[in-house]
CSV table of C-alpha atoms (C1' of nucleotides) in Angstrom, one decimal:
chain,number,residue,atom,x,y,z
K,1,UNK,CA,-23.3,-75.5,-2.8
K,2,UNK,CA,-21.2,-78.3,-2.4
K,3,UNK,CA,-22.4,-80.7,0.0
K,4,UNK,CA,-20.2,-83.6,1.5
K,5,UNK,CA,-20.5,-87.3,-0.4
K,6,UNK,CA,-21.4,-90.0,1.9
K,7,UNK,CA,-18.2,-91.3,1.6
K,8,UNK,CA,-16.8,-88.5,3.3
K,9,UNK,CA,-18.4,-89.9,6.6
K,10,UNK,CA,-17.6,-93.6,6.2
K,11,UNK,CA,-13.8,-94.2,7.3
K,12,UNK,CA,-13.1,-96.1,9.9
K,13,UNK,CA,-11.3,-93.6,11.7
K,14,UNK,CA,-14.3,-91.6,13.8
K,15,UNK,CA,-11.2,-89.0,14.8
K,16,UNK,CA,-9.9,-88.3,11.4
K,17,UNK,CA,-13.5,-87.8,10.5
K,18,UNK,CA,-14.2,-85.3,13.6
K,19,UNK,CA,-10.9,-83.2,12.5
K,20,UNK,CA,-11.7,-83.0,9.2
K,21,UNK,CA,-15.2,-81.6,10.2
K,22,UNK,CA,-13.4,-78.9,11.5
K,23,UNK,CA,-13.7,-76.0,8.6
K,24,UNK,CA,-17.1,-77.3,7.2
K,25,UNK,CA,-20.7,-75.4,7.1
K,26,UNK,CA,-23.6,-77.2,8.9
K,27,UNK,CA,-26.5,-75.7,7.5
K,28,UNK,CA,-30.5,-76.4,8.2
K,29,UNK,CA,-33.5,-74.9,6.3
K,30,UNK,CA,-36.7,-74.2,8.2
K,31,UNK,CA,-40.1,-72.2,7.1
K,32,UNK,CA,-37.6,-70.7,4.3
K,33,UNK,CA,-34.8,-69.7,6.6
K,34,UNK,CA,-31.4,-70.8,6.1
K,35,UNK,CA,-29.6,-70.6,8.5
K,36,UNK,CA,-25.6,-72.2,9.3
K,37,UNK,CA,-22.1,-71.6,10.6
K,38,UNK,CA,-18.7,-73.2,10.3
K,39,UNK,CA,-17.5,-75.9,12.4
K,40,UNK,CA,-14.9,-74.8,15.0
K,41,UNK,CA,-15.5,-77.7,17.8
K,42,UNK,CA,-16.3,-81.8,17.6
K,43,UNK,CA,-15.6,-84.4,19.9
K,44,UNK,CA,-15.6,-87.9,18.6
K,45,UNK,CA,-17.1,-91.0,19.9
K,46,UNK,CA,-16.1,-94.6,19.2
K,47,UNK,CA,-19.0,-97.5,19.7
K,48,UNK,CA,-16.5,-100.0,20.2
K,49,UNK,CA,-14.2,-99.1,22.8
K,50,UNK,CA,-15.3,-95.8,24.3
K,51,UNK,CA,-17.2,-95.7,27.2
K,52,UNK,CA,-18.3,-92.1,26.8
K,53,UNK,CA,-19.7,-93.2,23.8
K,54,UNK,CA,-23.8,-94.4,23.9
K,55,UNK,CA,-22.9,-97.0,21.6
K,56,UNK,CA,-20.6,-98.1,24.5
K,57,UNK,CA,-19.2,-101.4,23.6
K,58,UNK,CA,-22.0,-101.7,20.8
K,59,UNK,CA,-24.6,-101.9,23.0
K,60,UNK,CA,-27.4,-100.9,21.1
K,61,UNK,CA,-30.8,-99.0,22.5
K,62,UNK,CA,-34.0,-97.7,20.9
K,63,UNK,CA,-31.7,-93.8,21.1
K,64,UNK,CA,-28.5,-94.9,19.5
K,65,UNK,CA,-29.8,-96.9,17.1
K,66,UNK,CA,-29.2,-94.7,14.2
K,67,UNK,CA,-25.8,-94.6,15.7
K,68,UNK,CA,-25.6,-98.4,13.8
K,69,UNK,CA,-26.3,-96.8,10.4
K,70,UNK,CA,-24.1,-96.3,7.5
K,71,UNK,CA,-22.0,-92.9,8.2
K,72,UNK,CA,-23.8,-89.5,7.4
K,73,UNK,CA,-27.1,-90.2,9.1
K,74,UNK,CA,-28.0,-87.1,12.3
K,75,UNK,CA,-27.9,-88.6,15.4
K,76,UNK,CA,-30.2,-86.2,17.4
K,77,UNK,CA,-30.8,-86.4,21.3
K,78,UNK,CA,-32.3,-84.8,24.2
K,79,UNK,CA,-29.9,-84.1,27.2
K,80,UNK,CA,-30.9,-82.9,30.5
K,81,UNK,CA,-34.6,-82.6,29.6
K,82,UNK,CA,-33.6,-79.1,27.8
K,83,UNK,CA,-31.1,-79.4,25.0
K,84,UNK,CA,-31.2,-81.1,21.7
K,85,UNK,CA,-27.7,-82.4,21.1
K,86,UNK,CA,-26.7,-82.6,17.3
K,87,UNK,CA,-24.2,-85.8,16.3
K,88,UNK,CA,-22.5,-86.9,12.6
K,89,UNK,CA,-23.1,-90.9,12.4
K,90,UNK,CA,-19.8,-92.2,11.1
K,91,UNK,CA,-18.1,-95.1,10.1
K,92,UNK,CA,-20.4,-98.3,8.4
K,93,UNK,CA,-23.3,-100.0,9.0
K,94,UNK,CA,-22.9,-102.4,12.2
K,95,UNK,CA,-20.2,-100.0,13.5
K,96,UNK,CA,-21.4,-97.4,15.7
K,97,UNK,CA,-19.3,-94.0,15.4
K,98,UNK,CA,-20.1,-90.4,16.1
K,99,UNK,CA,-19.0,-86.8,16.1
K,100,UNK,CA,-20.7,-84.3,18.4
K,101,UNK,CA,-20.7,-81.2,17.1
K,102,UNK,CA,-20.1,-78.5,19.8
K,103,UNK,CA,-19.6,-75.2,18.1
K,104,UNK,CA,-19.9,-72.9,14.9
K,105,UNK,CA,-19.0,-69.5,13.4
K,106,UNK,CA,-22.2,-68.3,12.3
K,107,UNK,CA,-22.7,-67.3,8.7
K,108,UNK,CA,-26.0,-67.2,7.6
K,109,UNK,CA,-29.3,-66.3,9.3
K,110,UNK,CA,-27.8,-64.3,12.1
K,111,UNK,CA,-30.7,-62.3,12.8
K,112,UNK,CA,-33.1,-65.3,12.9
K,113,UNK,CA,-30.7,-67.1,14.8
K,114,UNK,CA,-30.3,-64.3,17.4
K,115,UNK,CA,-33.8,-64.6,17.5
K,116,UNK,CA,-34.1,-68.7,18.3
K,117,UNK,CA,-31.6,-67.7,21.2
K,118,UNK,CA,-33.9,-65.2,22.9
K,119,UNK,CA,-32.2,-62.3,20.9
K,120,UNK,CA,-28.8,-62.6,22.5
K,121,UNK,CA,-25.6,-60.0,22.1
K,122,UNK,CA,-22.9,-61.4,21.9
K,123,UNK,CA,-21.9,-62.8,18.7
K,124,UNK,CA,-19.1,-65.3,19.9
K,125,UNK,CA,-21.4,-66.6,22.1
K,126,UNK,CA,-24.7,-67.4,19.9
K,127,UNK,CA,-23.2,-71.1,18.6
K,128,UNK,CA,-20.8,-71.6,21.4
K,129,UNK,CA,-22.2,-75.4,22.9
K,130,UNK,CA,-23.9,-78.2,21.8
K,131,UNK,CA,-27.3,-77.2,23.2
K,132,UNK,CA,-26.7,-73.3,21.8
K,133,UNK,CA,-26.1,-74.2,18.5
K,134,UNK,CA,-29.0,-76.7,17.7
K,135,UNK,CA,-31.4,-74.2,19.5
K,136,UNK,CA,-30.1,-71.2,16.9
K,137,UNK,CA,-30.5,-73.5,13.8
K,138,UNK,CA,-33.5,-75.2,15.0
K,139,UNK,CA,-32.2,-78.9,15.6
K,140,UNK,CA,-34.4,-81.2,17.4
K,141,UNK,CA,-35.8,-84.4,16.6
K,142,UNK,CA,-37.3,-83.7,13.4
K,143,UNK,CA,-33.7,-84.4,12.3
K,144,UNK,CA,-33.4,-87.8,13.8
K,145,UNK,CA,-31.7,-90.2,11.2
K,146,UNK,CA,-32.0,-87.7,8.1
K,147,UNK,CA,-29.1,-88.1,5.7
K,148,UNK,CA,-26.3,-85.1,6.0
K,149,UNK,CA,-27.2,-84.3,1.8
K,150,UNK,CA,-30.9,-83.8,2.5
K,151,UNK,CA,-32.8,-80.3,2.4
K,152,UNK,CA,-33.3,-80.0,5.9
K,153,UNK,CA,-30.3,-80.1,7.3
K,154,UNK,CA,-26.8,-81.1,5.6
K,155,UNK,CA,-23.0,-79.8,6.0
K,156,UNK,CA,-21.1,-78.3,3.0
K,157,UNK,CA,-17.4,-77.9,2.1
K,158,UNK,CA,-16.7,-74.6,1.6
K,159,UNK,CA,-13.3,-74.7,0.3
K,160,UNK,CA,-12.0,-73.8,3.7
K,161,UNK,CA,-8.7,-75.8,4.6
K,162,UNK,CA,-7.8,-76.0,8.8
K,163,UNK,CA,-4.0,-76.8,8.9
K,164,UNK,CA,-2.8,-79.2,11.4
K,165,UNK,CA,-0.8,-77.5,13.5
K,166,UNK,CA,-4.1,-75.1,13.9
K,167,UNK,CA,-6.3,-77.8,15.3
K,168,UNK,CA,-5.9,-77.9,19.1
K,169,UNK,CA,-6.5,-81.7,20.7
K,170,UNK,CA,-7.8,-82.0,24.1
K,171,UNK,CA,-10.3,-83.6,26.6
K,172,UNK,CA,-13.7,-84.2,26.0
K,173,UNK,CA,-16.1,-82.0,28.0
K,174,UNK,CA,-19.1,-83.8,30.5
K,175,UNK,CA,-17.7,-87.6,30.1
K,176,UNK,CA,-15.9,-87.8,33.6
K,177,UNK,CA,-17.9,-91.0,34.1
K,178,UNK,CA,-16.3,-92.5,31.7
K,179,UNK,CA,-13.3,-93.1,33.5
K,180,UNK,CA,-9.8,-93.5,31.5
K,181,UNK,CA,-11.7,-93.0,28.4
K,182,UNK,CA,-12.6,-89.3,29.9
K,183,UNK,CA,-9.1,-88.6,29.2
K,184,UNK,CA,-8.7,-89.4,25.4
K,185,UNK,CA,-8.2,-86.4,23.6
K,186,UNK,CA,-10.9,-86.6,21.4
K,187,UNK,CA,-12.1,-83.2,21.5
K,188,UNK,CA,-10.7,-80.8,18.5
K,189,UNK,CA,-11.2,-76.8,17.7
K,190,UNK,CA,-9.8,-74.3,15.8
K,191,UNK,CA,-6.8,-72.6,17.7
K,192,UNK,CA,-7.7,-68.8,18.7
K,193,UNK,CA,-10.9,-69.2,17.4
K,194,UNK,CA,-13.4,-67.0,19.9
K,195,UNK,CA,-16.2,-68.9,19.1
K,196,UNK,CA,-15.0,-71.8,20.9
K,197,UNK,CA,-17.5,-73.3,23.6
K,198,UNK,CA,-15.8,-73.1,27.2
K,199,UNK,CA,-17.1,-75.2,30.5
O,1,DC,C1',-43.3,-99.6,37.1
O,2,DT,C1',-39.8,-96.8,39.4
O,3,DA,C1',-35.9,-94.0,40.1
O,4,DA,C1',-31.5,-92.1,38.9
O,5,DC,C1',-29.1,-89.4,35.7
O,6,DG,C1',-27.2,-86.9,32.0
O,7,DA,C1',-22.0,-85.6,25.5
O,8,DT,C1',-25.8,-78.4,29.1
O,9,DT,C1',-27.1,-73.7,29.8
O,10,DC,C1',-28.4,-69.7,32.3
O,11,DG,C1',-28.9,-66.7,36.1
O,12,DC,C1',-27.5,-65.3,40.4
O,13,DT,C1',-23.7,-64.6,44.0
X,1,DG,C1',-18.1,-70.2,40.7
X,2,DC,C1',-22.4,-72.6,41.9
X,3,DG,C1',-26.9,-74.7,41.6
X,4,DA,C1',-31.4,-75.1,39.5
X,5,DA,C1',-34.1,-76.4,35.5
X,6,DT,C1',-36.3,-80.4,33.3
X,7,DC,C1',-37.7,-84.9,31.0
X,8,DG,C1',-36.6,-88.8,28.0
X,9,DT,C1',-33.8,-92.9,28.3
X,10,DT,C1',-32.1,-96.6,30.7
X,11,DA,C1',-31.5,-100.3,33.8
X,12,DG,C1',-33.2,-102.6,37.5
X,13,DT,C1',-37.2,-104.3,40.5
DNA sequence: CTAACGATTCGCT
DNA sequence: GCGAATCGTTAGT
């Protein structure tokens, strides 16, 4: 086990930070289950400029305000009253960076994780959005503001290496109201992978 | 206090 | 491909 230092999360550079994710095991531990999977897809988010972002020009609100924190806090939210959206707080304090995690490999736990997603088939598809992947590893709001080296949840280097010219750049998914800023391409996955997350 | 709206997913056509 | 589900957050009255 070889979990990530804090300092890992506090450049200044929120899309350096979201590549580098790419590659890395996000794990949780529940009721004596571990369960995790590698990190294929993140989008990053930048408090200062981005309008996508909650944090948008550092406006600050009771949600986002972990967000504010020093870099390798969870940034946990509810979207459309259903799924729990899982976010790494980056950057430092005062400066309100994030990456959205959107989807994983899984590794461990695949039969309990099958299991959270009401038992479903198809491997490629069991971590393969935001929403999927905190439901099969039990995110939710119980992880709001925990550190990224705690028990409960945390993400580990596993000694795997994603080469540049194998990280595809593109458009981030859902932010069309965000205007120009819907166009940055701040989204990053693993080339070929098939457990990419599609619209 | 009220109302509009999501960093989505699933089921049905 | 399209629309419903579903509720906390946010901004405005």
């Amino acid at each position: 086990m070889n979990k990530l230092p804090q300092d890992f999360y506090q450049s200044d550079d929120v899309v350096d930070i979201s590549r580098k994710l790419l590659g890395k095991k996000l794990c949780t531990f529940y009721e004596g289950q571990l369960t995790s999977g590698i990190i294929i897809e993140t989008e990053a988010y930048s408090g200062r400029n981005d309008k996508a972002c909650h944090a948008h020009a550092n406006h600050k609100t009771p949600r986002n305000r972990i967000m504010f924190s020093e870099g390798g806090h969870a940034y946990v939210y509810l979207c459309y009253g259903i799924h729990h959206l899982f976010n790494v707080v980056a950057n430092t304090e005062g400066n309100a960076d994030a990456v959205l995690v959107r989807a994983l490999q899984p590794v461990d736990g695949l039969e309990i994780m099958k299991k959270r997603r009401n038992d479903i088939s198809n491997i490629h598809r069991l971590c393969a959005g935001p929403g999927m992947l905190s439901q099969a590893l039990n995110i939710g709001m119980q992880h709001y503001g925990l550190t990224l080296w705690s028990d409960q949840i945390w993400i580990e280097d596993v000694g795997v290496a994603v080469p540049d010219d194998q990280i595809v750049a593109k458009p981030r998914i859902g932010v069309d109201y965000a205007g120009e800023d819907a166009l940055l391409p701040w989204r990053f996955y693993i080339a070929h992978s098939p457990f990419v997350s599609h619209k």
